[in-house]
Tab-separated table of C-alpha atoms and ligand atoms in Angstrom:
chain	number	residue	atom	x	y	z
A	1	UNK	CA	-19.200	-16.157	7.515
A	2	UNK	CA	-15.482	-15.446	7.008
A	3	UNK	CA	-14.014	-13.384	9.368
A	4	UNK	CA	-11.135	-10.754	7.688
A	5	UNK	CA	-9.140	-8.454	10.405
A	6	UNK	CA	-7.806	-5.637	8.056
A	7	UNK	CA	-5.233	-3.581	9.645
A	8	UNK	CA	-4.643	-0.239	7.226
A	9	UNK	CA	-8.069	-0.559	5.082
A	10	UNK	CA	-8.523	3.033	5.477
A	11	UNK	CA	-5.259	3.657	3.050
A	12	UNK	CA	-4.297	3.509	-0.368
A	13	UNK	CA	-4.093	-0.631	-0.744
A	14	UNK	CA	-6.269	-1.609	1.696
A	15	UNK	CA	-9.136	0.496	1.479
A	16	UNK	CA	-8.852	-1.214	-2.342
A	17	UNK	CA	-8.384	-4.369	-0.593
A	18	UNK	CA	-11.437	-3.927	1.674
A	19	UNK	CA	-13.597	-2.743	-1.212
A	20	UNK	CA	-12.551	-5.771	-3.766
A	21	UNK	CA	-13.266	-8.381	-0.504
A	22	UNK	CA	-17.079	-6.896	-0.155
A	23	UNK	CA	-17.591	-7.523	-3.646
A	24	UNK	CA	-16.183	-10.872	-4.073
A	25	UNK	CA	-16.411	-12.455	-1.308
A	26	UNK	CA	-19.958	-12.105	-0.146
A	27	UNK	CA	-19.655	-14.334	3.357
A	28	UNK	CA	-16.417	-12.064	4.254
A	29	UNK	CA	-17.246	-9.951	7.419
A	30	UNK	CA	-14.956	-7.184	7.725
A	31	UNK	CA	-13.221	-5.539	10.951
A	32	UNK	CA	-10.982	-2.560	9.472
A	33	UNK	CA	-7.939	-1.353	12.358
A	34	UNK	CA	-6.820	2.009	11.496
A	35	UNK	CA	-5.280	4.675	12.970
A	36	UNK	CA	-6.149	7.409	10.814
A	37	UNK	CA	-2.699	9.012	10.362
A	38	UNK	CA	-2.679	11.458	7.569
A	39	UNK	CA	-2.543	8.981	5.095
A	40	UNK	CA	-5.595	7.453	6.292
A	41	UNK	CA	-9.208	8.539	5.185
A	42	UNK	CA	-12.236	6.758	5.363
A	43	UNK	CA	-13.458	9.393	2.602
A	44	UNK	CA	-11.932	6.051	0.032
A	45	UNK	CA	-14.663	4.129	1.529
A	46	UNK	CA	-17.497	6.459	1.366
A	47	UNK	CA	-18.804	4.147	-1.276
A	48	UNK	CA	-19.288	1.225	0.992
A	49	UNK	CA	-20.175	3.030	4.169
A	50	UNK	CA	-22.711	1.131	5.956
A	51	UNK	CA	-22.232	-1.843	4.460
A	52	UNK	CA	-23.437	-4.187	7.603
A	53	UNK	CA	-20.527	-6.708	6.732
A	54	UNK	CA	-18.072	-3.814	7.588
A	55	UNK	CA	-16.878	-2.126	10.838
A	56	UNK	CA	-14.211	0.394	11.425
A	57	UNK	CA	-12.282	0.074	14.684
A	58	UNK	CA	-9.688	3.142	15.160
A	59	UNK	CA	-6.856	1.750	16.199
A	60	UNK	CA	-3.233	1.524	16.597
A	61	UNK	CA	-1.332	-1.421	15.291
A	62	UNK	CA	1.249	-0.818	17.821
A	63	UNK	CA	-1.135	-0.652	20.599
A	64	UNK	CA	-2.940	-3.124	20.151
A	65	UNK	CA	-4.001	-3.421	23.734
A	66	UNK	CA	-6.497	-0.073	23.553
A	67	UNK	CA	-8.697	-1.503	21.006
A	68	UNK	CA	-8.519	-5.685	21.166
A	69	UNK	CA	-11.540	-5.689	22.828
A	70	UNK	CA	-13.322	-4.146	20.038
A	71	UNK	CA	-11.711	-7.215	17.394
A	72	UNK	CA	-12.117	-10.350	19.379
A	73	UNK	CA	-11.281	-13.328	17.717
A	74	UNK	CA	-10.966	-16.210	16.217
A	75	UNK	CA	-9.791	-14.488	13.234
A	76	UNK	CA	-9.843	-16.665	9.692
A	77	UNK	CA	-7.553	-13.792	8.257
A	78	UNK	CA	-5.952	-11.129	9.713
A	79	UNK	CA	-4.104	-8.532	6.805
A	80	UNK	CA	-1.370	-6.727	7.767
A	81	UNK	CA	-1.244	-3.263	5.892
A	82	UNK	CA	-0.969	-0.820	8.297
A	83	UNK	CA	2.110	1.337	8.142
A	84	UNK	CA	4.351	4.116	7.372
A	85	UNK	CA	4.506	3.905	3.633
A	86	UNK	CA	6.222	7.105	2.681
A	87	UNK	CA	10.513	6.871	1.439
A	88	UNK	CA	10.784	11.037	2.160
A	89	UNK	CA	9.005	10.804	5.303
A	90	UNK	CA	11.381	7.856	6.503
A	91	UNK	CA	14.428	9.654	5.800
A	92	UNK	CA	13.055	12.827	8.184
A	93	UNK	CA	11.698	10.671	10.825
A	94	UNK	CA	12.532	7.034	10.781
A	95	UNK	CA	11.442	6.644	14.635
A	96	UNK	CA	7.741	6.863	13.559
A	97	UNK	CA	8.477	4.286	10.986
A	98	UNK	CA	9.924	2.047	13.441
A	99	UNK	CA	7.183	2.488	16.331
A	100	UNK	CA	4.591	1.759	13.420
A	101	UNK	CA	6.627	-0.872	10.769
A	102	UNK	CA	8.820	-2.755	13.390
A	103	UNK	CA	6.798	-2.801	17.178
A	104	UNK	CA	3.211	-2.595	14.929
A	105	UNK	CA	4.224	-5.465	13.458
A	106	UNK	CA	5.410	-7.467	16.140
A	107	UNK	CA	2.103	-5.978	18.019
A	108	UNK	CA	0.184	-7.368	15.174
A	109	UNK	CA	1.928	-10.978	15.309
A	110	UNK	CA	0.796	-11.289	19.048
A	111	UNK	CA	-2.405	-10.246	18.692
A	112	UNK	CA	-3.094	-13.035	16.281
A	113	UNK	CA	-1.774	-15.742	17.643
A	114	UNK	CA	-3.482	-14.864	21.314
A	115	UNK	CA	-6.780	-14.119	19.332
A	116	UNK	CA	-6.564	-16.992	17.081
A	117	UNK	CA	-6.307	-16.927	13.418
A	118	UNK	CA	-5.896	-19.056	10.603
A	119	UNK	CA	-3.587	-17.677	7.999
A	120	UNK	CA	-1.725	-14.141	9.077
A	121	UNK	CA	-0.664	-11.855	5.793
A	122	UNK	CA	2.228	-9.400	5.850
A	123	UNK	CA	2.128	-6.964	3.102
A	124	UNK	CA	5.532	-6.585	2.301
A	125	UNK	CA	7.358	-4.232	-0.757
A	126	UNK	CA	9.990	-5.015	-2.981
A	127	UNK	CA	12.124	-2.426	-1.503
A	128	UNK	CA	13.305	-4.655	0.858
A	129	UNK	CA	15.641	-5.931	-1.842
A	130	UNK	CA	17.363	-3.118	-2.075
A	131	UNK	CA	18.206	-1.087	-6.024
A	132	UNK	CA	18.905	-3.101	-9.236
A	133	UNK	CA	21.422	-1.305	-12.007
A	134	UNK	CA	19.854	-1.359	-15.580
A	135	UNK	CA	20.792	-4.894	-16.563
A	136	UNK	CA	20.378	-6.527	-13.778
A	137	UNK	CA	18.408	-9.819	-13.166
A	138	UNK	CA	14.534	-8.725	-11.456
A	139	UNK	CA	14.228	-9.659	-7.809
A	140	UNK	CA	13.787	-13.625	-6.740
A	141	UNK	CA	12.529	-14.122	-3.701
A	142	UNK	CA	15.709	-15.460	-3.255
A	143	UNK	CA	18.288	-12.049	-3.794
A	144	UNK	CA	19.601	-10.775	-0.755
A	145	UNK	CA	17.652	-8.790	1.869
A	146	UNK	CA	19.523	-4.962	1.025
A	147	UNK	CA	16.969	-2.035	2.302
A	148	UNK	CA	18.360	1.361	1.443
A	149	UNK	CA	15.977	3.694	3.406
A	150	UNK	CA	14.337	3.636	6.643
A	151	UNK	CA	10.966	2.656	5.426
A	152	UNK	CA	12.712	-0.269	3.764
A	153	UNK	CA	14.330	-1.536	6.648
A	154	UNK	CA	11.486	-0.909	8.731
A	155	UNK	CA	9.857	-3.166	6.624
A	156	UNK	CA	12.397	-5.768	6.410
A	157	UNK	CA	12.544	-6.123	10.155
A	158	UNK	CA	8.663	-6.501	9.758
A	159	UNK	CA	9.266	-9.031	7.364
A	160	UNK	CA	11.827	-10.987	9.238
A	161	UNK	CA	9.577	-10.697	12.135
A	162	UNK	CA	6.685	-12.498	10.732
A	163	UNK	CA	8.995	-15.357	9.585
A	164	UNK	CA	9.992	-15.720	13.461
A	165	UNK	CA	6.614	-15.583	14.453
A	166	UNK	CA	5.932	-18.822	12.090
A	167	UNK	CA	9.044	-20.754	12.461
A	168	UNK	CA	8.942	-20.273	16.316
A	169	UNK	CA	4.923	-20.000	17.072
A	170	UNK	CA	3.780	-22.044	13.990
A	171	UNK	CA	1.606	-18.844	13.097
A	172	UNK	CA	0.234	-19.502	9.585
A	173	UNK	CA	2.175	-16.606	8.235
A	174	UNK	CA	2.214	-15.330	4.380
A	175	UNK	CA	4.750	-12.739	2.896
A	176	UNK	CA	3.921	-10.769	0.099
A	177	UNK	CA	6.300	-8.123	-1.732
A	178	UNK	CA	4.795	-6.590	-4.081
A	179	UNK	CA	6.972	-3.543	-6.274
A	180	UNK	CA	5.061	0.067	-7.105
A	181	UNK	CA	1.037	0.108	-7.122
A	182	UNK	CA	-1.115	2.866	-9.005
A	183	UNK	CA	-4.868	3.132	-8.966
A	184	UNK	CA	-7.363	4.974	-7.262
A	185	UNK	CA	-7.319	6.805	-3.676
A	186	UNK	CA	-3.605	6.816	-3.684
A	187	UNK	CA	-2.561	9.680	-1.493
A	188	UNK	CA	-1.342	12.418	-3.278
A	189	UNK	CA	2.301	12.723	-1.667
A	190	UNK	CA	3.204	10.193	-4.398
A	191	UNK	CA	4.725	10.438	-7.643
A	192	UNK	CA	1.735	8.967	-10.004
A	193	UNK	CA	-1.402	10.975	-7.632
A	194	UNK	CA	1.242	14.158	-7.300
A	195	UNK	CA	2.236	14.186	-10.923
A	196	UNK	CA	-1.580	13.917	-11.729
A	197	UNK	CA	-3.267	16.564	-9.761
A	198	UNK	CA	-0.047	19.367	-9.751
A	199	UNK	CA	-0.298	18.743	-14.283
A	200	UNK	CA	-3.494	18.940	-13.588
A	201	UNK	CA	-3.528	22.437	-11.658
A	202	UNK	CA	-0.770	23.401	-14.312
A	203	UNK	CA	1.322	23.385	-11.138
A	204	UNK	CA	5.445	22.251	-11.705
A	205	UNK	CA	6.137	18.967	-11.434
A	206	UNK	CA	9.155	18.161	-9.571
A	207	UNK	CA	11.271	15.198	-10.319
A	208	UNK	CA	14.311	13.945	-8.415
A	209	UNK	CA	17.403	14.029	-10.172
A	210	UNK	CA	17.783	12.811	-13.528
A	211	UNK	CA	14.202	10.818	-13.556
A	212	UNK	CA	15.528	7.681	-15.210
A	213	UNK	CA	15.025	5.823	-12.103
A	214	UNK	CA	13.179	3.050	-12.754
A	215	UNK	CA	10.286	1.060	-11.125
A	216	UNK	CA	7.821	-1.830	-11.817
A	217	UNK	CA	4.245	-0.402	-11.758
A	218	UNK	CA	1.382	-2.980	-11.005
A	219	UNK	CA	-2.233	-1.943	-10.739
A	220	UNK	CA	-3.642	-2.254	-7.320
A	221	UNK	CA	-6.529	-4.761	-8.308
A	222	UNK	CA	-4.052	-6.992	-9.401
A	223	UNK	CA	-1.871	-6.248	-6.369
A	224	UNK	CA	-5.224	-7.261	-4.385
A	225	UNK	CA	-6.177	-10.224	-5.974
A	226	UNK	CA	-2.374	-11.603	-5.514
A	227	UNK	CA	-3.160	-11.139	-1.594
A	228	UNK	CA	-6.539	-12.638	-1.569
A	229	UNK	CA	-5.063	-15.653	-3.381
A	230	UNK	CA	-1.891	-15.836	-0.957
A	231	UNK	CA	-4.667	-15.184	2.041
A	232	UNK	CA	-7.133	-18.049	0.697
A	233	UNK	CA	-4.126	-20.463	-1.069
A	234	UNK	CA	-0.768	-19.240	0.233
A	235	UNK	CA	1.525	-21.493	1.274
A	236	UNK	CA	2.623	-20.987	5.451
A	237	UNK	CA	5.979	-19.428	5.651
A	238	UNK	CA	6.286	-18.816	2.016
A	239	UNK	CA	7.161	-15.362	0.316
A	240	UNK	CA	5.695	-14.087	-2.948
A	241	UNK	CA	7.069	-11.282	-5.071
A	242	UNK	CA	4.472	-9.736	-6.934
A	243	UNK	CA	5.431	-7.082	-9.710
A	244	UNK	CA	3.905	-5.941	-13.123
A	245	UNK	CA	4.330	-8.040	-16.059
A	246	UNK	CA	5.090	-5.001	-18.588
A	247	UNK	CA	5.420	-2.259	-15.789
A	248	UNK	CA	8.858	-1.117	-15.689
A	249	UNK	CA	9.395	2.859	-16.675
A	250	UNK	CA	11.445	5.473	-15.850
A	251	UNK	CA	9.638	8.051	-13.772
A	252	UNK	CA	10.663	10.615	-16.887
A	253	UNK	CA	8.227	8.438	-19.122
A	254	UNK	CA	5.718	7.926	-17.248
A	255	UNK	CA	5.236	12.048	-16.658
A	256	UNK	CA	5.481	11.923	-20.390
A	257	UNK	CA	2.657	9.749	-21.047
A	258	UNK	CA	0.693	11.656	-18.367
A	259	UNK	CA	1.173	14.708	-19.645
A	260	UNK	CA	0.773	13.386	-23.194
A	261	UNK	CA	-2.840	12.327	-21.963
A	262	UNK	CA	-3.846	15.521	-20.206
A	263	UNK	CA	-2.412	17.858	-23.358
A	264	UNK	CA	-0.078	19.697	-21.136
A	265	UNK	CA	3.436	20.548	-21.802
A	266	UNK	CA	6.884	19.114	-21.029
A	267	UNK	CA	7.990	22.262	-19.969
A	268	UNK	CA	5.805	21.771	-16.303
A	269	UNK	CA	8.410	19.078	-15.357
A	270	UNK	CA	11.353	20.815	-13.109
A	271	UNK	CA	14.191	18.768	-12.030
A	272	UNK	CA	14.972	18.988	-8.191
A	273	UNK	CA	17.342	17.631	-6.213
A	274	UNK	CA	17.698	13.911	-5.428
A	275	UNK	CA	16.340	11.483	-2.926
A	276	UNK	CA	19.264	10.244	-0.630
A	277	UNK	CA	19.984	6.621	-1.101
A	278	UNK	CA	17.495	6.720	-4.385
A	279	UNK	CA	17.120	3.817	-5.606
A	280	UNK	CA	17.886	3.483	-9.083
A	281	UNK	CA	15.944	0.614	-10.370
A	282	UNK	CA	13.077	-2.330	-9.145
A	283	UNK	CA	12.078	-5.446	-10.946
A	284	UNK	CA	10.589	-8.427	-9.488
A	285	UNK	CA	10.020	-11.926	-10.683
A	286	UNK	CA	6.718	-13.657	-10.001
A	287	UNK	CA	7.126	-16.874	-11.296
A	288	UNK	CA	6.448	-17.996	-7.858
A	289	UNK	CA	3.164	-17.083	-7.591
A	290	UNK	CA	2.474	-17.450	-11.102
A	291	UNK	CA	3.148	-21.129	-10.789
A	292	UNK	CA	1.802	-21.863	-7.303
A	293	UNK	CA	-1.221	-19.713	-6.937
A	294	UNK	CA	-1.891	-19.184	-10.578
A	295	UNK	CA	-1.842	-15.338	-10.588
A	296	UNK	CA	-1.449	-13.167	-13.363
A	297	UNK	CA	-1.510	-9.431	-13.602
A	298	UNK	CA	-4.757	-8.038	-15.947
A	299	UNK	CA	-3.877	-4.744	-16.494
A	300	UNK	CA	-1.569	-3.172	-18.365
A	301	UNK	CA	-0.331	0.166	-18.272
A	302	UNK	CA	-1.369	1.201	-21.526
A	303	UNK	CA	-5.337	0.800	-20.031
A	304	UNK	CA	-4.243	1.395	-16.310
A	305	UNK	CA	-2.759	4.800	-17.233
A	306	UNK	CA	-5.161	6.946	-19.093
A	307	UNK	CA	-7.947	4.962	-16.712
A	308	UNK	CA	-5.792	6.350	-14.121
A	309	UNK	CA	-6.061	9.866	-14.925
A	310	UNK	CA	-9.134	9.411	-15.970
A	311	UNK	CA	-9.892	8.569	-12.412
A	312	UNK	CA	-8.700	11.715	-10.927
A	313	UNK	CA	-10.489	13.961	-13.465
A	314	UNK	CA	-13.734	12.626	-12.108
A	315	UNK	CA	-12.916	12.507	-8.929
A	316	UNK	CA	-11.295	16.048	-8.482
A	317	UNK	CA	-13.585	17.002	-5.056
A	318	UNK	CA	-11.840	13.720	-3.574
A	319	UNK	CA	-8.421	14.799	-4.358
A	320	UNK	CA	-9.033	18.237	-3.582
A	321	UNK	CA	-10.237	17.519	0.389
A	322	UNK	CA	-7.178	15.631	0.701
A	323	UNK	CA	-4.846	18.379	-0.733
A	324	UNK	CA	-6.655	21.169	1.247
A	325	UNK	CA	-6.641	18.931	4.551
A	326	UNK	CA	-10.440	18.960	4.528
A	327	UNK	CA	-10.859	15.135	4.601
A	328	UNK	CA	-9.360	15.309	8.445
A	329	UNK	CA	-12.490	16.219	9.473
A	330	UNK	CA	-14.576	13.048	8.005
A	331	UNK	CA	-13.782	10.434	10.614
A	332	UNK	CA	-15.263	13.155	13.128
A	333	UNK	CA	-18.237	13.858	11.740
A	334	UNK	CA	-19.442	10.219	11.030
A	335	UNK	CA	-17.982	8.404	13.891
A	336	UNK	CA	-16.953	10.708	16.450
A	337	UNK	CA	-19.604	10.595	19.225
A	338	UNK	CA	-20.940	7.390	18.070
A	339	UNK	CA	-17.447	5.165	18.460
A	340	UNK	CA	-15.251	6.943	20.265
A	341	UNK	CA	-12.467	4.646	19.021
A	342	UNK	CA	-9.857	3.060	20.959
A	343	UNK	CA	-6.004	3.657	20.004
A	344	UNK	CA	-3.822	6.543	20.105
A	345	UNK	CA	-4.680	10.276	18.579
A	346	UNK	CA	-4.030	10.613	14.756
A	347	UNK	CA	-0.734	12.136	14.301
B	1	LIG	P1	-0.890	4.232	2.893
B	1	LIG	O1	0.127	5.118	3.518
B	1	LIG	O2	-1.771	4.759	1.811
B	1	LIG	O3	-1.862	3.667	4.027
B	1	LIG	C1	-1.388	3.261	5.283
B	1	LIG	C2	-2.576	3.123	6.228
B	1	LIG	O4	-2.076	2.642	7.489
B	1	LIG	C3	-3.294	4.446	6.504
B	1	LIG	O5	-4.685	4.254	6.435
B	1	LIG	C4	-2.852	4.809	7.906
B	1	LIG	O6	-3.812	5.558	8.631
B	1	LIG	C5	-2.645	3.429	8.519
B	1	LIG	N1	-1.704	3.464	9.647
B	1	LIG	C6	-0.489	4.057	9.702
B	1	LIG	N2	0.055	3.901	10.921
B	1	LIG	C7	-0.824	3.162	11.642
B	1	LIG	C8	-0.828	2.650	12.962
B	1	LIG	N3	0.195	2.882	13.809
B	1	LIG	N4	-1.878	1.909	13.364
B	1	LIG	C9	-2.916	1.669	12.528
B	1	LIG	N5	-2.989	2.154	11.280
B	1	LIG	C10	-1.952	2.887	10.837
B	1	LIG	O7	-0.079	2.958	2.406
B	1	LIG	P2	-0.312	1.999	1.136
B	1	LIG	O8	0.410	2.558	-0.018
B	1	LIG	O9	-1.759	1.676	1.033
B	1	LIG	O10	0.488	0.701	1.620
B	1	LIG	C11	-0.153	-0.306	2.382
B	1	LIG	C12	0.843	-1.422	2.673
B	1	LIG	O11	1.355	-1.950	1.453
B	1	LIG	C13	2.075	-0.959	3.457
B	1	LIG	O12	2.425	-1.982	4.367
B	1	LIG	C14	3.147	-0.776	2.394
B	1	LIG	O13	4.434	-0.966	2.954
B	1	LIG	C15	2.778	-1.903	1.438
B	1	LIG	N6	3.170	-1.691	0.011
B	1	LIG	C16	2.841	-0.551	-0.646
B	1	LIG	C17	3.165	-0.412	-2.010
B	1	LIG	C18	2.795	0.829	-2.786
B	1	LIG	O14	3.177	0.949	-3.947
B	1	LIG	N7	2.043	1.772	-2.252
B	1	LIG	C19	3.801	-1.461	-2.668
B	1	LIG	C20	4.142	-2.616	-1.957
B	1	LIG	C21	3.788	-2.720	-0.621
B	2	LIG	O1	8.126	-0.483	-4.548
B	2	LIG	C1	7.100	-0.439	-3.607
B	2	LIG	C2	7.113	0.891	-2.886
B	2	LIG	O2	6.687	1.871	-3.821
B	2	LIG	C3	6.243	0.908	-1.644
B	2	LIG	O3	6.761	-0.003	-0.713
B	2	LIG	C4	6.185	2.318	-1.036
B	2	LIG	O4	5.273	2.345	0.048
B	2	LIG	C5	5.717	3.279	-2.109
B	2	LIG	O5	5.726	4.602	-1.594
B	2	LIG	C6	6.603	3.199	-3.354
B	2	LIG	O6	7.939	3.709	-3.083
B	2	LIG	P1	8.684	4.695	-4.117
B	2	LIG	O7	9.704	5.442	-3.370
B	2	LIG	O8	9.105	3.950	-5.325
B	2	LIG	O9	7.424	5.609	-4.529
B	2	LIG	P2	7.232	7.182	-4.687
B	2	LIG	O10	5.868	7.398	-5.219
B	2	LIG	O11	7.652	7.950	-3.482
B	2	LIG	O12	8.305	7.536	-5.843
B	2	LIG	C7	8.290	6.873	-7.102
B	2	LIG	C8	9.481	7.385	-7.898
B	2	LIG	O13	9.257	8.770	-8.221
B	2	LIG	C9	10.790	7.336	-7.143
B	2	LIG	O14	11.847	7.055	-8.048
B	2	LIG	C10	10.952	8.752	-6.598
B	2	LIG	C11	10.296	9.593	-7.681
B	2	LIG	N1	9.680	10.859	-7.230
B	2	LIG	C12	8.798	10.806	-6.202
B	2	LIG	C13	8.188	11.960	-5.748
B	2	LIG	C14	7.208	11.905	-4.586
B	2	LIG	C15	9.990	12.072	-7.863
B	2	LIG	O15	10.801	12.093	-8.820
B	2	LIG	N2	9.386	13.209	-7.417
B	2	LIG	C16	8.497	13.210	-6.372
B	2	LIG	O16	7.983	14.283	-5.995
């Protein structure tokens, strides 16, 4: 067996992560860490539920002491997705993002090297890099470190952190940076999931500024498989940008093509005020991976979009627990008296 230490496998990414690992890797035993914050749900893994190569461990990433027991090692992977993902919610309350990003990071580092493990990933974004302007060169994983919100910098302390942890502990450590993901179980507090469900509900859609901001959309699969291969092939200490190959809209197109798809009208889209510090642009260059790990994005967003929507058409009860709040009570009723769990409350 290969033994996987997912931190964050009950959100967006990793619950896609832990789902592609099951089915392609069939020695991979699974320990998921995750604290259930809102943006947690183990409703995205109902489908896998049971699965004996899987166990769910609530958790804290920035306690790690309350639930290390429960995850001994030797680890042969741990995954590092756990965080505060959310720009808006930085700008409110960057302390959270800090306690989780920064000291769950650092928590994270520790805990692998004293449990052993043999390569450590950090799942890193592209906003670390900061905004590009329209003509602009995409993102090496050379341009300069420039985070404009708090969940950026929160993530490029994370970042930096890791790289300590390997040039001064000789942790196996991998960096990925990967720009904007779409695909299923994305929580709906995003553009591509809001967008979706509010056209869907014939509810306005509410888009900062001018909406010709611009970002590099990858489908999560492809995201995934770009970890797996860093995980399995991934060179210690290196960084790998990881972006779409023909991804790059402005968020005013994409609502286009969305609504386009669904046959509603232009007229649901209401222009709001901005984000502060909005970005304007991301593009990243993967040549790096491309030519060391062999990795290529599959999916293009002329499939991944109407498959998108497609998605949350049939899978409207999923969306609609996790709008009304309902999906809180999940973790409760299927693990509550039999785990207990270790870690902090759920915020
Ligand atoms: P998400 O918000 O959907 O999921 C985050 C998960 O982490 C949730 O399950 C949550 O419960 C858990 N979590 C939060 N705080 C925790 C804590 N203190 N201890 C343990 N678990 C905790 O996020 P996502 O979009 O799936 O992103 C996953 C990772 O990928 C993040 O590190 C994010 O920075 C990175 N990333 C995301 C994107 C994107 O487009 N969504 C792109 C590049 C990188
Ligand atoms: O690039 C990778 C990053 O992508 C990840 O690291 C983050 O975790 C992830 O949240 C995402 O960040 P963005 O800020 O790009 O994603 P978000 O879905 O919040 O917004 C996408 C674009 O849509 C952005 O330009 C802001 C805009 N937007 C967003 C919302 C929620 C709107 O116009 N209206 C909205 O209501």
């Amino acid at each position: 067996m290969t033994r996987w230490l997912v931190t964050g496998g009950a959100g967006f990414i990793g619950s896609n992560f832990v789902r592609m690992l099951l089915r392609e890797r069939p020695d991979a035993e699974i320990v998921n860490v995750d604290l259930l914050t809102y943006a947690g749900n183990l409703e995205n893994l109902a489908d896998v539920e049971g699965d004996p190569r899987l166990r769910f461990v609530r958790g804290d990433v920035a306690a790690t002491e309350t639930w290390a027991a429960e995850a001994r090692g030797p680890w042969d992977f741990v995954v590092h997705f756990a965080a505060e993902s959310h720009v808006d919610r930085s700008i409110e309350d960057p302390v959270t993002f800090l306690r989780t990003n920064v000291t769950g990071t650092q928590r994270m580092l520790d805990f692998a090297r004293a449990e052993g493990c043999g390569t450590y990933v950090q799942v890193g974004t592209d906003e670390v890099y900061g905004t590009l302007a329209p003509e602009d060169p995409s993102f090496t994983i050379d341009s300069p470190i420039r985070p404009n919100s708090p969940y950026a910098a929160s993530k490029a302390a994370a970042d930096l952190l890791a790289r300590a942890a390997w040039r001064t502990h000789g942790l196996r450590v991998v960096t990925t940076r990967c720009s904007n993901n779409y695909g299923p179980y994305q929580f709906p507090e995003k553009f591509l999931p809001l967008m979706i469900t509010n056209a869907m509900a014939d509810l306005p859609l509410p888009v900062y500024g001018d909406g010709l901001q611009v970002r590099d959309w990858l489908h999560v699969d492809d995201h995934n498989r770009a970890i797996l291969l860093a995980a399995e092939r991934g060179r210690a200490g290196a960084v790998y940008n990881i972006g779409g190959h023909d991804g790059e809209r402005t968020n005013l197109a994409m609502l286009r093509d969305i609504l386009s798809i669904l046959g509603k009208p232009e007229s649901l889209i209401r222009h709001v005020e901005d984000r502060k510090g909005h970005d304007r642009r991301y593009s990243i260059d993967s040549s790096v991976i491309r030519a060391e790990l062999g990795w290529e994005p599959t999916v293009t967003l002329e499939e991944g979009l109407p498959a998108l929507v497609e998605w949350y058409r049939s899978h409207r009860a999923w969306w609609d627990r996790v709008k009304s709040g309902a999906y809180r009570g999940y973790y409760e009723k299927m693990y509550g008296a039999r785990l207990g769990g270790g870690g902090s409350p759920a915020r």
